[in-house]
Structures are given as C-alpha cells and as structure tokens.
PDB file of C-alpha atoms in Angstrom:
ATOM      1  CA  UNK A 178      16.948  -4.936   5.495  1.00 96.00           C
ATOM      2  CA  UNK A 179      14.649  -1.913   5.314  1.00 98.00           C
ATOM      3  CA  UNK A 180      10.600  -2.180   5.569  1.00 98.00           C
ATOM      4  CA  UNK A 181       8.666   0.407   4.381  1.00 98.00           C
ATOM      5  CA  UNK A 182       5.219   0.886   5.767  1.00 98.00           C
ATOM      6  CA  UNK A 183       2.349   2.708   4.268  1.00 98.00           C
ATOM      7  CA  UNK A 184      -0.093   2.739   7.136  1.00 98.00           C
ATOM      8  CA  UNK A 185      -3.470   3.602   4.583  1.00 97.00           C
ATOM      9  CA  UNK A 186      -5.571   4.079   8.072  1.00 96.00           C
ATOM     10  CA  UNK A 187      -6.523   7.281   9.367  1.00 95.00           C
ATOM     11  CA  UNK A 188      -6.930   6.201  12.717  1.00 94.00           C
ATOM     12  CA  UNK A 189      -3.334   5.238  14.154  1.00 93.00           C
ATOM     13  CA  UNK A 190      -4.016   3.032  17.074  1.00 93.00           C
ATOM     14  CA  UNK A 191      -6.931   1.011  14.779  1.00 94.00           C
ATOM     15  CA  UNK A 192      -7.294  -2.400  13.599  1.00 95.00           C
ATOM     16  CA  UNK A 193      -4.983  -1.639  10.014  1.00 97.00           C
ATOM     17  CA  UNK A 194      -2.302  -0.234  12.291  1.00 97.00           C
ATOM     18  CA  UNK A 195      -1.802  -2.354  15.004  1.00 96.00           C
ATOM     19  CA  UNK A 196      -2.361  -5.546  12.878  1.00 97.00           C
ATOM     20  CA  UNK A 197       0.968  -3.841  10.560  1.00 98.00           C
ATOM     21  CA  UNK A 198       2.740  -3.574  13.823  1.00 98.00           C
ATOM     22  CA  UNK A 199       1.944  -7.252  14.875  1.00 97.00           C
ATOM     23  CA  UNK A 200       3.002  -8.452  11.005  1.00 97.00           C
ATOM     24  CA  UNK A 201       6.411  -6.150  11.591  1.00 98.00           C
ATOM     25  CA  UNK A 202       7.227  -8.091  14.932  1.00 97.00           C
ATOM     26  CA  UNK A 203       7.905 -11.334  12.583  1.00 97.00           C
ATOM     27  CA  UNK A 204      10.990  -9.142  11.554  1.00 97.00           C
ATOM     28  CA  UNK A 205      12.141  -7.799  15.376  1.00 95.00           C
ATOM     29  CA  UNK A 206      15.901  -7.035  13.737  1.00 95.00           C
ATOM     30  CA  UNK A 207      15.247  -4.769  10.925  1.00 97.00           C
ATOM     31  CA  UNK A 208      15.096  -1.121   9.478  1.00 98.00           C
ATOM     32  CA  UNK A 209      11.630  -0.010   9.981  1.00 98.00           C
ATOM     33  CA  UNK A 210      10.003   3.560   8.499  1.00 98.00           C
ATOM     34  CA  UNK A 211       6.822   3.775   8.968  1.00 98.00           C
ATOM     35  CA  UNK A 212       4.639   6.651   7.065  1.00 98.00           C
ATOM     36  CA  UNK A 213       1.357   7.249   8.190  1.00 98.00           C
ATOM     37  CA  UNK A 214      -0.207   8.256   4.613  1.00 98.00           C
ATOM     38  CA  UNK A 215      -3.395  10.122   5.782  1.00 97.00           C
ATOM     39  CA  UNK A 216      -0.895  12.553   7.366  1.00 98.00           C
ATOM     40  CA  UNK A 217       1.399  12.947   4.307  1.00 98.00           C
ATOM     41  CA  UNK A 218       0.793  16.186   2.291  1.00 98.00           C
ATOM     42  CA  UNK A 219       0.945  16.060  -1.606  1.00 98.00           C
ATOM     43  CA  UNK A 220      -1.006  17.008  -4.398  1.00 97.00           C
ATOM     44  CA  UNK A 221      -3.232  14.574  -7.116  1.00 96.00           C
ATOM     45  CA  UNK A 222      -1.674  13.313 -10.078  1.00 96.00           C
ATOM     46  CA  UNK A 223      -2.431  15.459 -13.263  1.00 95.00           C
ATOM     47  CA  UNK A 224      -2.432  12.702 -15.484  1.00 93.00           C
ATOM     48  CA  UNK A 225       0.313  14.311 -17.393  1.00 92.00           C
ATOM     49  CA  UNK A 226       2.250  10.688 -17.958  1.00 88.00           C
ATOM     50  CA  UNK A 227       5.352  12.609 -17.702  1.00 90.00           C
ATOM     51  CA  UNK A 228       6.428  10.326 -14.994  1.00 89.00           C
ATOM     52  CA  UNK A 229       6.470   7.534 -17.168  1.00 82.00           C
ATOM     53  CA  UNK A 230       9.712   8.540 -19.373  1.00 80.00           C
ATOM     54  CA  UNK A 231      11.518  10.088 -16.347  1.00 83.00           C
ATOM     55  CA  UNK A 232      11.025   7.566 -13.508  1.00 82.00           C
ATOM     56  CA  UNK A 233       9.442  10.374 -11.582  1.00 88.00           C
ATOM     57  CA  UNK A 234       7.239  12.660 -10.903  1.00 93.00           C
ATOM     58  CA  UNK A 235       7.104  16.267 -12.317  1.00 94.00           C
ATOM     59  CA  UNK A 236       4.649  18.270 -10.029  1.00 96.00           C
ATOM     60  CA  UNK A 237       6.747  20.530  -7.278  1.00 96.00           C
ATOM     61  CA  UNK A 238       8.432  18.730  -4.318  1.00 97.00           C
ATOM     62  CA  UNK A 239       6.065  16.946  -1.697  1.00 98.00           C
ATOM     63  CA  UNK A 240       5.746  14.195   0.299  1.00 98.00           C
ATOM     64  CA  UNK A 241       4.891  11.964  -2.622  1.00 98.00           C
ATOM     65  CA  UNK A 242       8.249  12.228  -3.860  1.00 97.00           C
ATOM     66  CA  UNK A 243       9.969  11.501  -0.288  1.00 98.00           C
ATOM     67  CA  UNK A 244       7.827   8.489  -0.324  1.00 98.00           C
ATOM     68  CA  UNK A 245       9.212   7.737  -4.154  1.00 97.00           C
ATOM     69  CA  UNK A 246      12.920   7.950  -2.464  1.00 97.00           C
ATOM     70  CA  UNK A 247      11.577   5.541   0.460  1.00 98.00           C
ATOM     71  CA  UNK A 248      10.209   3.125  -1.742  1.00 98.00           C
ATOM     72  CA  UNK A 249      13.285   2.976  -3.876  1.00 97.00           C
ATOM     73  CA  UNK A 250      15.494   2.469  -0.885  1.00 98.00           C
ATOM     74  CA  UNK A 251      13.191  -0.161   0.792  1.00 98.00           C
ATOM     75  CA  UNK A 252      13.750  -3.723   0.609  1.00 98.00           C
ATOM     76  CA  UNK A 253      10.133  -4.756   1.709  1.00 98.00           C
ATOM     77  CA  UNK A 254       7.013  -2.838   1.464  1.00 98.00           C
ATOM     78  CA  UNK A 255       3.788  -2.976   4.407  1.00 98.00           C
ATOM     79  CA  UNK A 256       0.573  -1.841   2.602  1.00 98.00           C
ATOM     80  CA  UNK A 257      -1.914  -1.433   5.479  1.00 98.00           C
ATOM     81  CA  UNK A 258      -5.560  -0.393   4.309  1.00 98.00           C
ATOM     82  CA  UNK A 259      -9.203  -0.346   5.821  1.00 96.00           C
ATOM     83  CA  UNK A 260     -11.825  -1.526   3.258  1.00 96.00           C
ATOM     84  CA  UNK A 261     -13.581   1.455   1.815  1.00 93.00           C
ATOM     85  CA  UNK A 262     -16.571   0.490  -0.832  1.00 92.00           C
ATOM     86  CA  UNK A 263     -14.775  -3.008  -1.711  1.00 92.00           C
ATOM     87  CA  UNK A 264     -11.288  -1.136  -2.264  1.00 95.00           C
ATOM     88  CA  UNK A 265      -8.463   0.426  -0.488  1.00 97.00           C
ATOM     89  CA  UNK A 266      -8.260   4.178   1.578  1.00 96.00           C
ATOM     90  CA  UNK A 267      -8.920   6.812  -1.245  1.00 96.00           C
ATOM     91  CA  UNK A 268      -5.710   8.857   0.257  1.00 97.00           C
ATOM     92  CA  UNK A 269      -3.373   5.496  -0.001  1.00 98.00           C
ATOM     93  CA  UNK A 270      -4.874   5.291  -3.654  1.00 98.00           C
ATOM     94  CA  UNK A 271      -3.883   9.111  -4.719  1.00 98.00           C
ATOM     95  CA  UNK A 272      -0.238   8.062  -3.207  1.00 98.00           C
ATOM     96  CA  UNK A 273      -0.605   5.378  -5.550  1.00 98.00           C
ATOM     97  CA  UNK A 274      -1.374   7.042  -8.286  1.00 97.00           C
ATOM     98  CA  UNK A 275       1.450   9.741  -7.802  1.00 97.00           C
ATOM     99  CA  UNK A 276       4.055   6.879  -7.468  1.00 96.00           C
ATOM    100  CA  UNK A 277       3.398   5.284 -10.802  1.00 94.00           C
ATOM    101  CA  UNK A 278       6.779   6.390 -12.473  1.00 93.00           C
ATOM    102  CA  UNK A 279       9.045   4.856  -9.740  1.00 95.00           C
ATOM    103  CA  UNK A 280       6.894   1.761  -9.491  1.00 96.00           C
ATOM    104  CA  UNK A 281       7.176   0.756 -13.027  1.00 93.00           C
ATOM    105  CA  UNK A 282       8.478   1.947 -16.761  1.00 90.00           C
ATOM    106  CA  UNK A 283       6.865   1.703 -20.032  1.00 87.00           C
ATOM    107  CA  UNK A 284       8.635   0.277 -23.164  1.00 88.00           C
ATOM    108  CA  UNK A 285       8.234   1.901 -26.220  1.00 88.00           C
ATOM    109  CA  UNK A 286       5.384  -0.135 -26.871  1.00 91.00           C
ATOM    110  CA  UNK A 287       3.406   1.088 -23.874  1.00 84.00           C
ATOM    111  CA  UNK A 288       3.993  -2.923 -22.168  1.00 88.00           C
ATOM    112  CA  UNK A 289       4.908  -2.144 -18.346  1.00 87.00           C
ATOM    113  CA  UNK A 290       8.345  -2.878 -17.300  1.00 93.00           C
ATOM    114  CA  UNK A 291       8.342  -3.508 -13.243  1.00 96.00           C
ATOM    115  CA  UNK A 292      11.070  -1.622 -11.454  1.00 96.00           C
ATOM    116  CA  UNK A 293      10.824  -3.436  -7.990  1.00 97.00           C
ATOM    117  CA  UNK A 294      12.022  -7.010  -9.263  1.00 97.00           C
ATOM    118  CA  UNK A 295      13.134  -9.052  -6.127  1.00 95.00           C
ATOM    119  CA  UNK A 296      11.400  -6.924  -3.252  1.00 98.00           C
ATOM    120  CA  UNK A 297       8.769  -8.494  -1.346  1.00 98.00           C
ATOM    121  CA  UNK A 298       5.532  -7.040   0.079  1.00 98.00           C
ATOM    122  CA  UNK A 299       2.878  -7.546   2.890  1.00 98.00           C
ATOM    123  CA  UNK A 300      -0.778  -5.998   2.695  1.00 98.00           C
ATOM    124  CA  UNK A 301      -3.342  -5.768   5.524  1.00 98.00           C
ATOM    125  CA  UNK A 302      -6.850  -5.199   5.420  1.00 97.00           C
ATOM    126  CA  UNK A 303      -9.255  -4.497   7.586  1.00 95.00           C
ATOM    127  CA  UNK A 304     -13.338  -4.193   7.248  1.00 93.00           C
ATOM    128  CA  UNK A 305     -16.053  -4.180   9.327  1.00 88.00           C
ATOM    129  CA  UNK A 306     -18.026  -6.432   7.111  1.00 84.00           C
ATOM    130  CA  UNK A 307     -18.212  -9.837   8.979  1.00 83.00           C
ATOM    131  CA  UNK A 308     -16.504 -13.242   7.763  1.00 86.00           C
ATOM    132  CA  UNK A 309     -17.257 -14.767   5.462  1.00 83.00           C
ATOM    133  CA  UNK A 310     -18.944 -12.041   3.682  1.00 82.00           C
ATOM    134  CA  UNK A 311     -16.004  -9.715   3.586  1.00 83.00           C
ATOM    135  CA  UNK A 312     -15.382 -12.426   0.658  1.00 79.00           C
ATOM    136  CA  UNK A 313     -18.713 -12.797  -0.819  1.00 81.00           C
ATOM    137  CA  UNK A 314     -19.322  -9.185  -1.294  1.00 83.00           C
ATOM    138  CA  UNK A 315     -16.041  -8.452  -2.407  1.00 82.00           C
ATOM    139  CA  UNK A 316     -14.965  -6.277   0.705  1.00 88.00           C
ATOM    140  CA  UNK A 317     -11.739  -6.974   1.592  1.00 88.00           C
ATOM    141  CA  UNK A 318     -11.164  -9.000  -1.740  1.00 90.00           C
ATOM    142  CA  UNK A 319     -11.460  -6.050  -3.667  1.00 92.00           C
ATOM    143  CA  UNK A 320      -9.616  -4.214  -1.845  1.00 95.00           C
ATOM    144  CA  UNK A 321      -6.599  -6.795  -1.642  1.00 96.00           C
ATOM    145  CA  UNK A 322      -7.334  -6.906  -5.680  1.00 96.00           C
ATOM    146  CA  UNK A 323      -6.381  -3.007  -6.093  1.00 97.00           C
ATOM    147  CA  UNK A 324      -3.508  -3.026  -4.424  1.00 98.00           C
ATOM    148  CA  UNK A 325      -2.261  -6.742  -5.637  1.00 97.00           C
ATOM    149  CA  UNK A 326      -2.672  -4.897  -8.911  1.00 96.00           C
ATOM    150  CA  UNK A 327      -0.236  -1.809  -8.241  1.00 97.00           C
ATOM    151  CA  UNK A 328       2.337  -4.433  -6.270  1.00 98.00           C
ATOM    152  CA  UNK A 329       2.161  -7.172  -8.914  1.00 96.00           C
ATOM    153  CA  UNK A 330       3.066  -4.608 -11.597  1.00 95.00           C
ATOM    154  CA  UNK A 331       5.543  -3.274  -9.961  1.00 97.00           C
ATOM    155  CA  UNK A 332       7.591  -6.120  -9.214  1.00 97.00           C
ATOM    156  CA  UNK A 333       6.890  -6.464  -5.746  1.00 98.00           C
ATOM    157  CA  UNK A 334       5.826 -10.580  -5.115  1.00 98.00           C
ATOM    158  CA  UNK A 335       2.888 -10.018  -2.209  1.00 98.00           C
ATOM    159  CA  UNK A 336       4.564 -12.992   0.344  1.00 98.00           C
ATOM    160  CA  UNK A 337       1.457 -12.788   3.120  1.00 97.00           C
ATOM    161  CA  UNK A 338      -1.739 -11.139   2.955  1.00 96.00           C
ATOM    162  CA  UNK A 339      -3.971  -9.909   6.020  1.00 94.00           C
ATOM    163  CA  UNK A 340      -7.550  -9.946   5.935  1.00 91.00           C
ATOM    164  CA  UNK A 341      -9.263  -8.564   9.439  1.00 89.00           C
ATOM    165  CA  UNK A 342     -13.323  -8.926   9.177  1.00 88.00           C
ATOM    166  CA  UNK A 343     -15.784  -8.140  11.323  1.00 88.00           C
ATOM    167  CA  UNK A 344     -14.078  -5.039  12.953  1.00 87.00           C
ATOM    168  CA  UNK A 345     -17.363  -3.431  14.798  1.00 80.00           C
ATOM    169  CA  UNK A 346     -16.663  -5.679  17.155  1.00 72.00           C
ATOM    170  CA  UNK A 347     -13.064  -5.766  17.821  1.00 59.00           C
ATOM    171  CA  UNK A 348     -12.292  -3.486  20.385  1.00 53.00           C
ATOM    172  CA  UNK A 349     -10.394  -0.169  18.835  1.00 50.00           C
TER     173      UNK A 349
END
C-alpha cells in the first residue's frame, strides 16, 4: 500500500508534522511519500473549469500536477494542517483547489462524480486555541470541515481524524 502525505505545515519539525509521523507509525510496513506542500512550487487555479472535462489540469507543468500523479497512485491519503482563521493552511488550500479535476468529475448535469471510491484518508490538525474551545469557536472544526469537504467529495472515506489544541504550550 502507498500513503500519500500532504504535510499543510510550514514548519517541518512542528506539532502537524510530527503528529502525521506518529499517525504513519500505525502503518510501519508501507509505501510512504511524503510532500511537504509549503515547499511545492505551482501556480493558482484560473478558474478556467477546464479541468473538469479532462481529469486534469491545463496550466503548464508544476508541482501541482506531480502531486495529481501521486494522488492517483496513492492508496491512502495524510492531510496534515495547522488551524489558520477556523480553516486549513491557505497554501494546502490553493493545492486543493488546483487538484479539483483528478479529485472528482462532473456529469453532464454539473452533479459531482468522486474519482477516489475505495481510498481511505487521515487528517490532522493542529491549533493553538486551547480545548475545548478549539470546538466552540470553530478552530479546528472548521478546519477539519474544509478539508472533510474536498475528501468526502472525492471519494476518499476520512477513517481517523486528529485534533491537537492548545499548541502554545506544547513544546515545538
């Protein structure tokens, strides 16, 4: 089995990272690729929807569409993100957004056809906001909500979710 892990942290030693490496020791006999998204290089989506009819991507070649490849190949999927404003790491969310023709179709009715049927996925959050109120204020809710959103509608069935509160002080 291959994992494929989108580490949405900038900081590669912090809480979102080295909670993603704990979650990937559950699986000690596996295929692991781990891309460190703040360091990937791509452009923003246009909004062109050109994607949607050709199951990719038409801007020139970057690391969005070797991440499209890797996400196609992978068997499992490790969405790591700190909380930013109640949702996930604006970078992670432009990846997102330039992924959206190999995550899913459209019929010809505009309904979304999932192309990740079967594959299962793993997010991790992490915010500084403390427990419970990470909840109550919609921190790391919201977060787990945006990127439940892009999974779910994908295909991917979310089998554990993450929540890490309170991280001004953890130790980094």
């Amino acid at each position: 089995m291959t994992i494929l892990v989108l580490n949405g942290s900038p900081r590669k030693n912090g809480n979102v990272s080295n909670r993603l490496k704990k979650e990937l020791e559950k699986y000690p006999n596996e295929t692991v690729v781990w891309e460190d998204v703040c360091d990937l290089q791509f452009s923003f989506c246009k909004g062109c929807m050109a994607c949607r009819s050709k199951e990719a991507c038409v801007l020139p070649n970057d690391d969005a569409h070797k991440i499209a490849d890797e996400i196609k190949a992978c068997d499992m999927l490790f969405v790591g993100t700190p909380v930013y404003w109640g949702n996930m790491n604006g970078k992670l969310k432009s990846l997102f957004d330039r992924l959206v023709g190999v995550l899913m179709a459209e019929s010809k009715r505009g309904i979304p056809i999932p192309l990740h049927r079967g594959k299962k996925a793993v997010v991790v959050t992490s915010c500084t906001t403390p427990f419970p109120f990470n909840y109550l204020c919609g921190q790391s809710g919201g977060a787990f909500r945006a990127v439940k959103e892009i999974l779910k509608s994908s295909g991917f069935k979310i089998v554990r979710k993450v929540h890490v509160s309170n991280t001004k002080r953890r130790a980094k």
